[in-house]
Coordinates of C-alpha atoms (C1' of nucleotides) in Angstrom, one line a residue:
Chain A
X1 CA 19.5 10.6 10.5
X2 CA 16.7 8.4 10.2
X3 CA 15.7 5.1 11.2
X4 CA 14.7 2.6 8.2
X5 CA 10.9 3.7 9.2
X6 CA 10.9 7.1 9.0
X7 CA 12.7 6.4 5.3
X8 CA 10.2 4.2 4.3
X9 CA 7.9 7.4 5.2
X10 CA 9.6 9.7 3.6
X11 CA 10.5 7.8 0.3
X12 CA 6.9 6.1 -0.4
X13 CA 9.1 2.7 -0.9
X14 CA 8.2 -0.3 2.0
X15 CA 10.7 -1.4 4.5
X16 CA 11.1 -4.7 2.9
X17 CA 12.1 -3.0 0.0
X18 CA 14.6 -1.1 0.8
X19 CA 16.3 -4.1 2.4
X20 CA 15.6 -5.7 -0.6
X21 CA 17.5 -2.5 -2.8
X22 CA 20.1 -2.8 -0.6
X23 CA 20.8 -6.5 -0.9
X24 CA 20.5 -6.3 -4.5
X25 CA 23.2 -3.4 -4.5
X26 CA 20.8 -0.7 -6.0
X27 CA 21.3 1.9 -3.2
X28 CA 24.5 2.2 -1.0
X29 CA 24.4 0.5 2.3
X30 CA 23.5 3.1 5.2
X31 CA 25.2 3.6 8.3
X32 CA 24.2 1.9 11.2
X33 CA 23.9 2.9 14.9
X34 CA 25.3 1.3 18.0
X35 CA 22.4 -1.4 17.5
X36 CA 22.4 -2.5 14.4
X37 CA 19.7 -0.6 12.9
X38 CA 20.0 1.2 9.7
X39 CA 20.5 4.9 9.8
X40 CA 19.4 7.4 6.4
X41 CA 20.8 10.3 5.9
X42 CA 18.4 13.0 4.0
X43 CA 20.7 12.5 0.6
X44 CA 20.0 8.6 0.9
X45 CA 16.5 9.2 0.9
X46 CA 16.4 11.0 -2.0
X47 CA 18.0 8.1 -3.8
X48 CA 15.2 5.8 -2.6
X49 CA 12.6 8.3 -3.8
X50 CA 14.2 8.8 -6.7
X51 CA 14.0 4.7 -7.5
X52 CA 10.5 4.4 -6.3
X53 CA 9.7 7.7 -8.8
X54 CA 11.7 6.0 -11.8
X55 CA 9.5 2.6 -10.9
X56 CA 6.2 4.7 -10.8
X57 CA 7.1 5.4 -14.2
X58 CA 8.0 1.5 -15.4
X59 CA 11.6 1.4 -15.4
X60 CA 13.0 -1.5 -14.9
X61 CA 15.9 -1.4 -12.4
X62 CA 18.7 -2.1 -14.6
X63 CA 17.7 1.3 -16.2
X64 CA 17.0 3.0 -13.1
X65 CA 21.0 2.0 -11.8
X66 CA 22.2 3.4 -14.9
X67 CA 20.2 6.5 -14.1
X68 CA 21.9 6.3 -10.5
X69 CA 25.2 6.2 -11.5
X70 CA 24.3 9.2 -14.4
X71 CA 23.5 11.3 -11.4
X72 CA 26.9 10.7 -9.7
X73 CA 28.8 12.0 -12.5
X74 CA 29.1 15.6 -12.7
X75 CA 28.1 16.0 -16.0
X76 CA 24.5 13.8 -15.7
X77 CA 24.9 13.3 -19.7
X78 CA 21.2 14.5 -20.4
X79 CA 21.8 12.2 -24.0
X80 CA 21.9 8.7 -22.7
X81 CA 18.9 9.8 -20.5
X82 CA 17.0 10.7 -23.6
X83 CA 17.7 7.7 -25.3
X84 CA 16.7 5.6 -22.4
X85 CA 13.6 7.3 -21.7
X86 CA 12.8 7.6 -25.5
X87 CA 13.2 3.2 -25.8
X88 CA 11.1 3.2 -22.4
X89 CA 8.3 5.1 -24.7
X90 CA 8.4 2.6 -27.3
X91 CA 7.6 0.4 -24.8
X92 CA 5.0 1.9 -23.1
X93 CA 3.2 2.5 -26.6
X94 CA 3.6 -1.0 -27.5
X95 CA 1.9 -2.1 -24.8
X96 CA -0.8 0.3 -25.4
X97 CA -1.0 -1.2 -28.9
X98 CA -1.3 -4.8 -27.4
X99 CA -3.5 -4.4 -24.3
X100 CA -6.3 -2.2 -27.4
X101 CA -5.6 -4.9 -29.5
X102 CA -6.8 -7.3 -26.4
X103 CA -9.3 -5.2 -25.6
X104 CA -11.4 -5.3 -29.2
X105 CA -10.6 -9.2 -29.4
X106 CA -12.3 -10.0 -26.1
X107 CA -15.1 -7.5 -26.9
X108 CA -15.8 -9.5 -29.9
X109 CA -15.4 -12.8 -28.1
X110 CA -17.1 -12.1 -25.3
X111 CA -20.2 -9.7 -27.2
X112 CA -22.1 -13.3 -28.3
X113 CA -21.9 -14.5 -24.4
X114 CA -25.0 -13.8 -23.1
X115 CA -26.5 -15.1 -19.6
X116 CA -28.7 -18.3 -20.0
X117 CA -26.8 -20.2 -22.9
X118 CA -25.8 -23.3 -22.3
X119 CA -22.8 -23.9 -24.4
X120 CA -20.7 -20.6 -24.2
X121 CA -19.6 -19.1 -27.6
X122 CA -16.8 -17.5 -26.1
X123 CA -15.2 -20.8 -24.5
X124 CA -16.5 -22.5 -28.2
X125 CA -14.4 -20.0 -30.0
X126 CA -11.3 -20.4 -28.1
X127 CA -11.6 -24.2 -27.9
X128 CA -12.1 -24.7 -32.0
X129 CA -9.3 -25.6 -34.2
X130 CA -9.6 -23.2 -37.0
X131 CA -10.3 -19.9 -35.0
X132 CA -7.8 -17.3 -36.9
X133 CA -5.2 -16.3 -34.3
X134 CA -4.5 -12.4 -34.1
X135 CA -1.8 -13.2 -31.6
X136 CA -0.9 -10.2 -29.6
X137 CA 2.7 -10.0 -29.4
Chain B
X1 CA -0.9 -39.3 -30.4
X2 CA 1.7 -36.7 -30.4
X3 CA 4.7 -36.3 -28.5
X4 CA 5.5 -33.1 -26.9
X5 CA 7.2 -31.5 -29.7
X6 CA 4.7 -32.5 -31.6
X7 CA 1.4 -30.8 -29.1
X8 CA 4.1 -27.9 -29.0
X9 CA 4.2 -26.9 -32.4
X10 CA 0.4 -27.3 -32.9
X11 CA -0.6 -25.9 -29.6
X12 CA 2.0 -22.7 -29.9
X13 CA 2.7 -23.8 -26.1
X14 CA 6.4 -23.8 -25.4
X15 CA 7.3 -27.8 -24.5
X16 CA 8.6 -26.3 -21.0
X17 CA 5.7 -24.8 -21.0
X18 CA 3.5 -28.2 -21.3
X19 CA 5.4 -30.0 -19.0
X20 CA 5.1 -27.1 -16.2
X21 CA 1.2 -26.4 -16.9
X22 CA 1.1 -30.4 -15.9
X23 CA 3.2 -30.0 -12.8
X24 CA 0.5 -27.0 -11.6
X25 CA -2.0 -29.4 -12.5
X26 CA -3.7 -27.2 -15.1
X27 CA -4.1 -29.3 -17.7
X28 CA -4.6 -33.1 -17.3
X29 CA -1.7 -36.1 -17.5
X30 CA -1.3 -37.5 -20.9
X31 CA -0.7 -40.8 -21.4
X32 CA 3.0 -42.3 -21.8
X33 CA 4.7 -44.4 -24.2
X34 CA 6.4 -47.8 -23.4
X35 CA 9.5 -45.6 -22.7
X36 CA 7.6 -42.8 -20.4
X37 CA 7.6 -39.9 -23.1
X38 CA 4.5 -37.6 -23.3
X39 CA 1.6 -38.6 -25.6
X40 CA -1.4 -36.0 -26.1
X41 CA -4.5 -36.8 -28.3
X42 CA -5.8 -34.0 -30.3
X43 CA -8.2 -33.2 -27.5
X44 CA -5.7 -33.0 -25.3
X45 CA -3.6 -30.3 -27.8
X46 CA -7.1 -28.5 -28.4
X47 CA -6.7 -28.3 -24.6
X48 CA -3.6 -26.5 -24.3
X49 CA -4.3 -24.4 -27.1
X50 CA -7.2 -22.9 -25.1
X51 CA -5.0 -22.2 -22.4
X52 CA -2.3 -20.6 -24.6
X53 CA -5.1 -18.4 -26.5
X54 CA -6.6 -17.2 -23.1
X55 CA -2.8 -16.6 -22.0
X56 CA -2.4 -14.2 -25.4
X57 CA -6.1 -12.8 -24.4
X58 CA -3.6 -11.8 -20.9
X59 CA -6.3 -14.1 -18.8
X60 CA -4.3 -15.2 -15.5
X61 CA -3.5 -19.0 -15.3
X62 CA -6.2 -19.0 -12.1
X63 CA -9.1 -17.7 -14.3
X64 CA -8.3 -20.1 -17.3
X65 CA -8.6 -23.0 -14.7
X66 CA -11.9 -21.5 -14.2
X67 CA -12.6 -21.6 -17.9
X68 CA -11.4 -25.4 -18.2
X69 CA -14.0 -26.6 -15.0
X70 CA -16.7 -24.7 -16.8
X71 CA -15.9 -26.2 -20.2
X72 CA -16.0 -29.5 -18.5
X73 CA -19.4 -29.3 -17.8
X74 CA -22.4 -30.0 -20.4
X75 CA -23.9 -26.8 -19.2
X76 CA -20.9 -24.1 -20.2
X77 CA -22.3 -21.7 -18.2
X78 CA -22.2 -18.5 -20.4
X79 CA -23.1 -15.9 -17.2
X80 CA -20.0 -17.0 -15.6
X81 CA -17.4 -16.4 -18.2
X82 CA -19.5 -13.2 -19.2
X83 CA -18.6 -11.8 -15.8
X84 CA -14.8 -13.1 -15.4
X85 CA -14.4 -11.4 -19.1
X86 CA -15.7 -8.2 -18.0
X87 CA -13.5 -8.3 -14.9
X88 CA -10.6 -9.1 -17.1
X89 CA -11.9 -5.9 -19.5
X90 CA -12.1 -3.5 -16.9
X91 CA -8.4 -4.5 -15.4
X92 CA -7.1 -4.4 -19.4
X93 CA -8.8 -0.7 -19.7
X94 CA -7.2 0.2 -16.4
X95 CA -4.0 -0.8 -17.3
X96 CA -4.2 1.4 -20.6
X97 CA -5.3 4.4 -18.2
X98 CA -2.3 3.8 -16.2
X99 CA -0.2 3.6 -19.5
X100 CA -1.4 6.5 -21.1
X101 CA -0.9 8.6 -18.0
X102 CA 2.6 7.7 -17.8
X103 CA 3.1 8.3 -21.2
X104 CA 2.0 11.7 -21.0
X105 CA 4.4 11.9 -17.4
X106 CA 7.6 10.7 -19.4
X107 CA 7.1 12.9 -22.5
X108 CA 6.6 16.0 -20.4
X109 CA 9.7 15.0 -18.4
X110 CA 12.3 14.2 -21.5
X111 CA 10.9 17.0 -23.5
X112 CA 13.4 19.0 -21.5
X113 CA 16.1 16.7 -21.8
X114 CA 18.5 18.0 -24.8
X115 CA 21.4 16.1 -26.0
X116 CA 24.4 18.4 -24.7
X117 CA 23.0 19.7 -21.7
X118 CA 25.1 18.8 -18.7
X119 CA 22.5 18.7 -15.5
X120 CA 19.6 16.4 -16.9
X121 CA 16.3 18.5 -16.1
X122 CA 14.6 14.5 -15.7
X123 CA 17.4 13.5 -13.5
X124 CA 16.9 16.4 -11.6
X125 CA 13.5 17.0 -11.4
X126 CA 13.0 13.0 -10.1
X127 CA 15.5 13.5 -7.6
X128 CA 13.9 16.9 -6.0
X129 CA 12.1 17.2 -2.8
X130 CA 8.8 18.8 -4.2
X131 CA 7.7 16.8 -6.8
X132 CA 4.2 16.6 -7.4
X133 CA 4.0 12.6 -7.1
X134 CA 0.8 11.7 -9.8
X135 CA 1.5 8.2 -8.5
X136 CA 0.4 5.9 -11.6
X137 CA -1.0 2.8 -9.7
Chain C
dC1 C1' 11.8 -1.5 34.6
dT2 C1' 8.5 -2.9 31.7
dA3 C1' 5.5 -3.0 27.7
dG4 C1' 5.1 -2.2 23.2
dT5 C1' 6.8 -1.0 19.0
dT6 C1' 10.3 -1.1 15.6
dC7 C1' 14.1 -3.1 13.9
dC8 C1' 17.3 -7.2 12.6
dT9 C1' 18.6 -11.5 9.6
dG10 C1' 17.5 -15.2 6.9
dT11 C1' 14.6 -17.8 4.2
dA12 C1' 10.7 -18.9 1.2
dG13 C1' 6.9 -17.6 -1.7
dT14 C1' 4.6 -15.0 -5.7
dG15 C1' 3.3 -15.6 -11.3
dG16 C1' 4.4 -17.7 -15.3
dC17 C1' 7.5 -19.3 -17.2
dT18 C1' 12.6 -20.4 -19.1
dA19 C1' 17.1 -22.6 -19.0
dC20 C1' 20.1 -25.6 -17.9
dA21 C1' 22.5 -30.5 -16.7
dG22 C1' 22.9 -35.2 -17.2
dG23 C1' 20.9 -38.9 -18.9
dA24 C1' 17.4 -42.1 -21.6
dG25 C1' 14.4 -43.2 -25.7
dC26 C1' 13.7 -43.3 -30.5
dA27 C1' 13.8 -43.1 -35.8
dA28 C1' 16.5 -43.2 -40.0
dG29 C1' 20.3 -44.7 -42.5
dC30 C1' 24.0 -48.0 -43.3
Chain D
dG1 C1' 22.2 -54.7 -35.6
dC2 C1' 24.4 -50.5 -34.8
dT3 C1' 25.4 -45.8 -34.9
dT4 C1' 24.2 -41.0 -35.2
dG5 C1' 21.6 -37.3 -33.9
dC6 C1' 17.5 -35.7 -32.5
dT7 C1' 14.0 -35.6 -29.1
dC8 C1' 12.5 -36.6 -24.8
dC9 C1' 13.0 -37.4 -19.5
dT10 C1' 13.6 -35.5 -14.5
dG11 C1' 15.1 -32.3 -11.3
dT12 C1' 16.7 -28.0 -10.1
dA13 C1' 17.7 -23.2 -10.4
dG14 C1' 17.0 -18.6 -12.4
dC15 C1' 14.1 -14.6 -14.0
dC16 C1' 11.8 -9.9 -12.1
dA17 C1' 10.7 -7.1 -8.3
dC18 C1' 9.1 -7.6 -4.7
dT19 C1' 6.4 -9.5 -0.3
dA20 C1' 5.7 -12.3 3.8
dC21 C1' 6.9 -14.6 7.3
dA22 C1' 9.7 -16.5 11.8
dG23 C1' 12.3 -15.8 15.7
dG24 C1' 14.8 -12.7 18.0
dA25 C1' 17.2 -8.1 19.4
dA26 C1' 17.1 -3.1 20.1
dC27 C1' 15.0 0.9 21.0
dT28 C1' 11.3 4.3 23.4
dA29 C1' 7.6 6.0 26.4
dG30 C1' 5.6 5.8 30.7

DNA sequence: CTAGTTCCTGTAGTGGCTACAGGAGCAAGC
DNA sequence: GCTTGCTCCTGTAGCCACTACAGGAACTAG
């Protein structure tokens, strides 16, 4: 067993956050000692790594709790999983889509800006009425 | 003069939106009518649609504030926003990094995943001791 | 036994909004 | 002038996923 430190250690997810997890009802409360303090076993761990790994990789916790209780099942249906990780995709290459899209706008805004002007094209542009919008969203 | 629904719908800023960005103090008080509502001048709309197109442009409110001091001023000082937009590039071209790297983690770990299967390889693979942790951050 | 570290709870703050509730103002039609 | 229905007002709370305290209790090494 393992105080709420060594967890934090072993899992790669802060202290406060585990609290935090635990609060929120994400991971199952851990025993405590005579004290008061938080004992993990090694299986609880894994849980908490396991979140931290699904959060590396953008899952929103709602997800990630669905993933959770997959896992406690015996059959971990491997279908669902696909079809969340497959939406979680579309997302990721959306925002791939947006932040290039971002990135060639505010090369082209900020290519006229050059040190020593006075009035600042860039700050021109996005101040003037008719400037065509290209909103990313 | 406008009211808020009207600087909403040619700004593109949300009216909660107005009325908060004037709470923070980033854009200025408009005046009121005889029975307190909101009334903006065109200049004040141009206003918040500057801050709404930096906002789509994924400039942080802090920055934009920066922006609106600098446009303030006679002298728009063009080296300054040249260096705040680069900033702002290189975070946007790190954040596709970190996107395209997880893309490339997700599809290689729910290319096993196979409707039918029982144990999900993901699930599994997340939850293990030794994985190699390629933390995306 | 003491000093230092870790742990506890509870609350508040972050960014950038968004969503109410409960009431007041206002414009158009009769 | 009055009603209807829309818009507006303030104030507060919620969203997400944490993070950062404060003030105190429990452990651990020497």
């Amino acid at each position: 067993m393992f105080t709420i430190g060594k967890a934090s250690e072993q899992s790669g997810v802060n202290i406060e956050t585990i609290r935090y997890y635990e609060r929120e009802g994400i991971v199952p409360r851990p025993g405590r000692s005579a004290g008061g303090h938080r004992l993990y076993s090694p299986d609880e761990i894994a849980k908490l790594r396991f979140v931290r790994r699904c959060r590396d990789l953008g899952f929103p916790i709602s997800i990630i709790q669905t993933f959770l209780s997959l896992t406690e099942q015996d059959d971990r249906s491997c279908g669902e999983v696909k079809v969340l990780a497959e939406n979680h995709l579309d997302e990721i290459n959306a925002k791939i889509e947006i932040l290039t899209r971002l990135r060639e706008a505010l090369l082209s805004l900020s290519s006229n800006c050059d040190d020593g002007i006075a009035a600042c094209p860039m700050l021109d542009t996005l101040m003037k009425d008719g400037f065509a919008e290209n909103r990313a969203e």
